PDB file of C-alpha atoms in Angstrom:
ATOM      1  CA  UNK A  34     -12.411  86.927  25.538  1.00 44.00           C
ATOM      2  CA  UNK A  35      -8.614  86.472  23.917  1.00 44.00           C
ATOM      3  CA  UNK A  36      -9.388  88.816  20.662  1.00 50.00           C
ATOM      4  CA  UNK A  37     -10.736  91.664  23.350  1.00 47.00           C
ATOM      5  CA  UNK A  38      -7.578  91.496  25.030  1.00 44.00           C
ATOM      6  CA  UNK A  39      -5.347  91.626  22.694  1.00 46.00           C
ATOM      7  CA  UNK A  40      -7.346  94.553  21.150  1.00 50.00           C
ATOM      8  CA  UNK A  41      -7.149  96.178  24.886  1.00 45.00           C
ATOM      9  CA  UNK A  42      -3.259  95.476  24.791  1.00 55.00           C
ATOM     10  CA  UNK A  43      -2.916  97.255  20.900  1.00 58.00           C
ATOM     11  CA  UNK A  44      -4.716 100.118  22.407  1.00 59.00           C
ATOM     12  CA  UNK A  45      -2.409 100.913  25.378  1.00 57.00           C
ATOM     13  CA  UNK A  46       0.416 100.347  23.499  1.00 60.00           C
ATOM     14  CA  UNK A  47      -0.274 102.746  20.690  1.00 60.00           C
ATOM     15  CA  UNK A  48      -1.871 104.951  23.310  1.00 60.00           C
ATOM     16  CA  UNK A  49       0.944 105.000  25.406  1.00 61.00           C
ATOM     17  CA  UNK A  50       4.463 103.590  23.524  1.00 64.00           C
ATOM     18  CA  UNK A  51       4.121 105.861  20.367  1.00 66.00           C
ATOM     19  CA  UNK A  52       3.775 108.964  22.571  1.00 68.00           C
ATOM     20  CA  UNK A  53       6.848 107.806  24.439  1.00 65.00           C
ATOM     21  CA  UNK A  54       8.736 107.200  21.303  1.00 67.00           C
ATOM     22  CA  UNK A  55       7.793 110.463  19.717  1.00 69.00           C
ATOM     23  CA  UNK A  56       8.869 112.799  21.552  1.00 68.00           C
ATOM     24  CA  UNK A  57      11.889 110.340  22.971  1.00 66.00           C
ATOM     25  CA  UNK A  58      12.982 110.598  19.478  1.00 66.00           C
ATOM     26  CA  UNK A  59      12.058 114.427  19.637  1.00 68.00           C
ATOM     27  CA  UNK A  60      14.104 115.402  22.514  1.00 67.00           C
ATOM     28  CA  UNK A  61      16.956 113.333  21.870  1.00 65.00           C
ATOM     29  CA  UNK A  62      17.007 115.594  18.409  1.00 68.00           C
ATOM     30  CA  UNK A  63      16.950 118.834  20.535  1.00 68.00           C
ATOM     31  CA  UNK A  64      19.632 117.956  22.634  1.00 64.00           C
ATOM     32  CA  UNK A  65      21.795 116.351  20.477  1.00 63.00           C
ATOM     33  CA  UNK A  66      21.116 119.337  17.897  1.00 69.00           C
ATOM     34  CA  UNK A  67      21.202 122.170  20.647  1.00 67.00           C
ATOM     35  CA  UNK A  68      24.607 121.032  22.954  1.00 68.00           C
ATOM     36  CA  UNK A  69      26.318 119.073  20.680  1.00 68.00           C
ATOM     37  CA  UNK A  70      27.478 122.400  18.461  1.00 73.00           C
ATOM     38  CA  UNK A  71      28.559 124.131  21.482  1.00 74.00           C
ATOM     39  CA  UNK A  72      29.904 121.980  23.100  1.00 71.00           C
ATOM     40  CA  UNK A  73      32.256 121.328  19.866  1.00 78.00           C
ATOM     41  CA  UNK A  74      33.060 124.981  19.552  1.00 82.00           C
ATOM     42  CA  UNK A  75      34.178 125.250  23.634  1.00 82.00           C
ATOM     43  CA  UNK A  76      36.251 121.704  22.961  1.00 81.00           C
ATOM     44  CA  UNK A  77      38.109 123.590  19.915  1.00 84.00           C
ATOM     45  CA  UNK A  78      38.293 126.468  21.213  1.00 87.00           C
ATOM     46  CA  UNK A  79      40.441 125.042  23.928  1.00 86.00           C
ATOM     47  CA  UNK A  80      42.725 123.058  21.760  1.00 88.00           C
ATOM     48  CA  UNK A  81      43.652 126.162  19.948  1.00 89.00           C
ATOM     49  CA  UNK A  82      43.782 127.515  23.449  1.00 90.00           C
ATOM     50  CA  UNK A  83      46.642 125.166  24.917  1.00 90.00           C
ATOM     51  CA  UNK A  84      48.307 125.297  20.947  1.00 91.00           C
ATOM     52  CA  UNK A  85      48.729 129.679  21.474  1.00 90.00           C
ATOM     53  CA  UNK A  86      49.428 129.088  24.724  1.00 90.00           C
ATOM     54  CA  UNK A  87      52.703 126.952  23.952  1.00 90.00           C
ATOM     55  CA  UNK A  88      53.975 128.834  21.319  1.00 90.00           C
ATOM     56  CA  UNK A  89      54.198 131.689  23.715  1.00 91.00           C
ATOM     57  CA  UNK A  90      55.888 129.877  26.630  1.00 92.00           C
ATOM     58  CA  UNK A  91      58.398 128.920  23.714  1.00 92.00           C
ATOM     59  CA  UNK A  92      58.851 132.393  22.553  1.00 93.00           C
ATOM     60  CA  UNK A  93      58.691 134.031  25.482  1.00 94.00           C
ATOM     61  CA  UNK A  94      61.782 131.377  27.048  1.00 94.00           C
ATOM     62  CA  UNK A  95      63.763 132.491  24.168  1.00 94.00           C
ATOM     63  CA  UNK A  96      62.921 136.190  24.890  1.00 94.00           C
ATOM     64  CA  UNK A  97      64.115 135.795  28.743  1.00 94.00           C
ATOM     65  CA  UNK A  98      67.393 133.797  27.579  1.00 94.00           C
ATOM     66  CA  UNK A  99      68.006 136.774  25.253  1.00 93.00           C
ATOM     67  CA  UNK A 100      67.545 139.208  28.018  1.00 94.00           C
ATOM     68  CA  UNK A 101      69.473 137.691  30.332  1.00 92.00           C
ATOM     69  CA  UNK A 102      72.739 137.281  27.215  1.00 92.00           C
ATOM     70  CA  UNK A 103      72.104 141.041  26.420  1.00 91.00           C
ATOM     71  CA  UNK A 104      71.742 142.732  30.298  1.00 91.00           C
ATOM     72  CA  UNK A 105      75.248 140.670  30.545  1.00 89.00           C
ATOM     73  CA  UNK A 106      76.451 141.952  27.135  1.00 90.00           C
ATOM     74  CA  UNK A 107      77.147 138.801  26.241  1.00 85.00           C
ATOM     75  CA  UNK A 108      75.134 138.904  23.284  1.00 85.00           C
ATOM     76  CA  UNK A 109      78.115 138.851  21.017  1.00 89.00           C
ATOM     77  CA  UNK A 110      80.221 136.068  22.715  1.00 90.00           C
ATOM     78  CA  UNK A 111      79.848 133.159  20.265  1.00 90.00           C
ATOM     79  CA  UNK A 112      80.164 130.373  23.410  1.00 92.00           C
ATOM     80  CA  UNK A 113      77.594 132.420  25.724  1.00 92.00           C
ATOM     81  CA  UNK A 114      75.072 132.523  23.165  1.00 91.00           C
ATOM     82  CA  UNK A 115      75.710 128.712  22.820  1.00 91.00           C
ATOM     83  CA  UNK A 116      75.551 128.411  25.829  1.00 92.00           C
ATOM     84  CA  UNK A 117      72.237 130.353  26.183  1.00 92.00           C
ATOM     85  CA  UNK A 118      70.685 128.745  23.157  1.00 92.00           C
ATOM     86  CA  UNK A 119      70.951 125.261  24.863  1.00 92.00           C
ATOM     87  CA  UNK A 120      69.043 126.288  27.992  1.00 92.00           C
ATOM     88  CA  UNK A 121      66.635 127.777  26.169  1.00 92.00           C
ATOM     89  CA  UNK A 122      66.005 124.585  24.334  1.00 90.00           C
ATOM     90  CA  UNK A 123      66.013 123.006  27.762  1.00 91.00           C
ATOM     91  CA  UNK A 124      63.215 124.846  29.218  1.00 90.00           C
ATOM     92  CA  UNK A 125      60.997 124.466  26.199  1.00 89.00           C
ATOM     93  CA  UNK A 126      62.039 120.679  26.528  1.00 86.00           C
ATOM     94  CA  UNK A 127      61.062 120.405  30.295  1.00 84.00           C
ATOM     95  CA  UNK A 128      58.241 122.545  29.840  1.00 79.00           C
ATOM     96  CA  UNK A 129      54.769 120.823  30.775  1.00 75.00           C
ATOM     97  CA  UNK A 130      52.106 120.542  27.652  1.00 72.00           C
ATOM     98  CA  UNK A 131      48.787 121.467  28.237  1.00 73.00           C
ATOM     99  CA  UNK A 132      47.747 119.143  25.672  1.00 76.00           C
ATOM    100  CA  UNK A 133      49.692 116.142  25.214  1.00 81.00           C
ATOM    101  CA  UNK A 134      49.401 115.758  21.396  1.00 84.00           C
ATOM    102  CA  UNK A 135      50.637 119.389  21.105  1.00 88.00           C
ATOM    103  CA  UNK A 136      54.403 119.551  19.719  1.00 85.00           C
ATOM    104  CA  UNK A 137      57.177 121.588  19.530  1.00 86.00           C
ATOM    105  CA  UNK A 138      59.901 122.019  16.570  1.00 85.00           C
ATOM    106  CA  UNK A 139      62.927 124.580  17.355  1.00 87.00           C
ATOM    107  CA  UNK A 140      64.638 124.613  13.647  1.00 85.00           C
ATOM    108  CA  UNK A 141      68.141 125.439  13.440  1.00 83.00           C
ATOM    109  CA  UNK A 142      69.887 125.595   9.981  1.00 77.00           C
ATOM    110  CA  UNK A 143      67.144 122.477   9.121  1.00 70.00           C
ATOM    111  CA  UNK A 144      67.073 120.711  12.225  1.00 75.00           C
ATOM    112  CA  UNK A 145      64.685 120.509  15.322  1.00 73.00           C
ATOM    113  CA  UNK A 146      67.753 120.811  18.190  1.00 74.00           C
ATOM    114  CA  UNK A 147      64.639 119.514  20.576  1.00 73.00           C
ATOM    115  CA  UNK A 148      64.814 115.572  18.646  1.00 67.00           C
ATOM    116  CA  UNK A 149      68.018 116.489  16.478  1.00 55.00           C
ATOM    117  CA  UNK A 150      68.489 112.719  15.496  1.00 49.00           C
ATOM    118  CA  UNK A 151      64.804 113.031  13.537  1.00 52.00           C
ATOM    119  CA  UNK A 152      64.153 114.382  10.310  1.00 56.00           C
ATOM    120  CA  UNK A 153      61.317 116.677  11.373  1.00 58.00           C
ATOM    121  CA  UNK A 154      63.123 119.918  11.387  1.00 56.00           C
ATOM    122  CA  UNK A 155      64.413 119.243   7.519  1.00 59.00           C
ATOM    123  CA  UNK A 156      60.926 118.629   6.290  1.00 58.00           C
ATOM    124  CA  UNK A 157      59.922 121.415   8.252  1.00 61.00           C
ATOM    125  CA  UNK A 158      62.312 124.329   6.352  1.00 58.00           C
ATOM    126  CA  UNK A 159      61.343 122.371   2.909  1.00 57.00           C
ATOM    127  CA  UNK A 160      58.194 122.999   3.086  1.00 56.00           C
ATOM    128  CA  UNK A 161      58.531 125.838   4.633  1.00 56.00           C
ATOM    129  CA  UNK A 162      60.525 127.087   1.525  1.00 49.00           C
ATOM    130  CA  UNK A 163      58.041 125.927  -0.584  1.00 49.00           C
ATOM    131  CA  UNK A 164      55.501 128.424   0.448  1.00 48.00           C
ATOM    132  CA  UNK A 165      53.453 125.618   2.241  1.00 49.00           C
ATOM    133  CA  UNK A 166      54.234 127.432   5.818  1.00 53.00           C
ATOM    134  CA  UNK A 167      54.787 131.130   6.491  1.00 53.00           C
ATOM    135  CA  UNK A 168      55.491 133.113   9.586  1.00 54.00           C
ATOM    136  CA  UNK A 169      52.424 134.055  11.501  1.00 55.00           C
ATOM    137  CA  UNK A 170      51.230 134.207  15.605  1.00 63.00           C
ATOM    138  CA  UNK A 171      47.851 133.281  14.237  1.00 77.00           C
ATOM    139  CA  UNK A 172      46.962 129.409  14.120  1.00 84.00           C
ATOM    140  CA  UNK A 173      47.305 128.129  10.651  1.00 82.00           C
ATOM    141  CA  UNK A 174      46.154 125.092   8.826  1.00 81.00           C
ATOM    142  CA  UNK A 175      48.647 122.640   6.238  1.00 78.00           C
ATOM    143  CA  UNK A 176      49.998 119.210   5.198  1.00 78.00           C
ATOM    144  CA  UNK A 177      52.757 117.864   7.235  1.00 74.00           C
ATOM    145  CA  UNK A 178      54.257 114.852   5.831  1.00 71.00           C
ATOM    146  CA  UNK A 179      51.325 113.966   4.812  1.00 75.00           C
ATOM    147  CA  UNK A 180      48.944 114.618   7.989  1.00 78.00           C
ATOM    148  CA  UNK A 181      46.396 117.569   7.926  1.00 84.00           C
ATOM    149  CA  UNK A 182      48.112 120.536  11.288  1.00 84.00           C
ATOM    150  CA  UNK A 183      46.894 123.324  12.961  1.00 87.00           C
ATOM    151  CA  UNK A 184      50.063 125.058  13.442  1.00 87.00           C
ATOM    152  CA  UNK A 185      52.021 128.657  14.090  1.00 88.00           C
ATOM    153  CA  UNK A 186      55.393 129.207  12.709  1.00 86.00           C
ATOM    154  CA  UNK A 187      57.074 132.016  14.703  1.00 88.00           C
ATOM    155  CA  UNK A 188      60.775 133.323  13.743  1.00 88.00           C
ATOM    156  CA  UNK A 189      63.383 134.291  16.863  1.00 91.00           C
ATOM    157  CA  UNK A 190      65.980 135.987  14.424  1.00 90.00           C
ATOM    158  CA  UNK A 191      69.136 136.324  17.162  1.00 91.00           C
ATOM    159  CA  UNK A 192      69.687 132.471  17.212  1.00 91.00           C
ATOM    160  CA  UNK A 193      68.282 132.126  13.378  1.00 88.00           C
ATOM    161  CA  UNK A 194      65.152 129.694  14.198  1.00 89.00           C
ATOM    162  CA  UNK A 195      61.865 129.052  13.484  1.00 86.00           C
ATOM    163  CA  UNK A 196      59.918 127.968  16.832  1.00 89.00           C
ATOM    164  CA  UNK A 197      56.878 125.760  15.352  1.00 87.00           C
ATOM    165  CA  UNK A 198      54.107 124.929  17.130  1.00 87.00           C
ATOM    166  CA  UNK A 199      51.539 122.077  15.663  1.00 87.00           C
ATOM    167  CA  UNK A 200      49.232 119.551  16.223  1.00 88.00           C
ATOM    168  CA  UNK A 201      47.467 117.039  14.397  1.00 86.00           C
ATOM    169  CA  UNK A 202      43.785 117.365  13.116  1.00 88.00           C
ATOM    170  CA  UNK A 203      43.337 113.895  13.973  1.00 88.00           C
ATOM    171  CA  UNK A 204      44.041 114.449  17.431  1.00 88.00           C
ATOM    172  CA  UNK A 205      42.713 118.308  17.582  1.00 88.00           C
ATOM    173  CA  UNK A 206      39.445 116.409  16.558  1.00 86.00           C
ATOM    174  CA  UNK A 207      39.472 113.284  19.195  1.00 86.00           C
ATOM    175  CA  UNK A 208      38.070 115.210  22.026  1.00 80.00           C
ATOM    176  CA  UNK A 209      35.042 116.746  19.936  1.00 79.00           C
ATOM    177  CA  UNK A 210      34.745 113.095  18.489  1.00 80.00           C
ATOM    178  CA  UNK A 211      33.796 111.762  21.614  1.00 77.00           C
ATOM    179  CA  UNK A 212      32.655 114.137  23.072  1.00 73.00           C
ATOM    180  CA  UNK A 213      29.494 114.326  20.063  1.00 74.00           C
ATOM    181  CA  UNK A 214      29.484 109.754  21.044  1.00 75.00           C
ATOM    182  CA  UNK A 215      28.976 110.318  24.665  1.00 72.00           C
ATOM    183  CA  UNK A 216      26.014 113.275  23.612  1.00 69.00           C
ATOM    184  CA  UNK A 217      24.576 110.717  21.425  1.00 71.00           C
ATOM    185  CA  UNK A 218      24.822 107.192  23.385  1.00 69.00           C
ATOM    186  CA  UNK A 219      23.975 109.499  26.585  1.00 69.00           C
ATOM    187  CA  UNK A 220      20.748 110.755  25.170  1.00 71.00           C
ATOM    188  CA  UNK A 221      19.738 107.447  23.449  1.00 67.00           C
ATOM    189  CA  UNK A 222      20.710 105.474  26.177  1.00 70.00           C
ATOM    190  CA  UNK A 223      18.163 107.197  28.280  1.00 70.00           C
ATOM    191  CA  UNK A 224      15.639 107.346  25.773  1.00 67.00           C
ATOM    192  CA  UNK A 225      15.890 103.333  25.409  1.00 71.00           C
ATOM    193  CA  UNK A 226      15.957 102.508  29.579  1.00 71.00           C
ATOM    194  CA  UNK A 227      12.778 104.578  29.610  1.00 70.00           C
ATOM    195  CA  UNK A 228      11.328 102.915  26.609  1.00 69.00           C
ATOM    196  CA  UNK A 229      12.298  99.063  28.865  1.00 71.00           C
ATOM    197  CA  UNK A 230      11.249 100.439  31.486  1.00 72.00           C
ATOM    198  CA  UNK A 231       7.690 101.079  30.087  1.00 67.00           C
ATOM    199  CA  UNK A 232       8.170  98.021  28.146  1.00 68.00           C
ATOM    200  CA  UNK A 233       8.454  95.823  31.006  1.00 69.00           C
ATOM    201  CA  UNK A 234       5.895  97.352  33.847  1.00 67.00           C
ATOM    202  CA  UNK A 235       3.601  96.887  30.815  1.00 66.00           C
ATOM    203  CA  UNK A 236       4.079  93.139  30.595  1.00 64.00           C
ATOM    204  CA  UNK A 237       4.075  92.782  34.405  1.00 67.00           C
ATOM    205  CA  UNK A 238       1.006  94.618  34.917  1.00 61.00           C
ATOM    206  CA  UNK A 239      -0.391  93.016  32.130  1.00 58.00           C
ATOM    207  CA  UNK A 240       0.513  89.300  32.912  1.00 55.00           C
TER     208      UNK A 240
END
């Protein structure tokens, strides 16, 4: 009697749980392989757009302050040049960041005007002098103080500035890693919940 019940249960387990496990794993694999890459690409594109927007905003502010100087015909006045430069620096500092992990350097004569107490400007200028960084409007990759970064470096000749916007690769990839974890644990979490529910229903019906 017990042997027949045990064999019957084994058949039911094989007939129900094995297909569920196989189908569940297959669906989970398809979801992860098909939905994770587009999500990853979308998040990376979003971070790149934020970096480009930050660089464009800094350049636009400098251009607007220079236009003000030219309109007033004060471009040859050193004091007014310095005053409008400080205004541009203040505006860039006050501009909200779309991505909180994006940093801006305004380098002039080896100093970062946004954070002159730090050595970022000097280090960046030395790296640029060694050919590690070049001016370009597109996003580039390099190593900064031992940290891989994605950056845009643009010159602003009137004030002798180098406008640098950058984000570390760790911060750049953080949303991607988090999204992959959510997809992975969400997919297998649902699969595990369904499996446990079937197991409990099976145990209650055969109890």
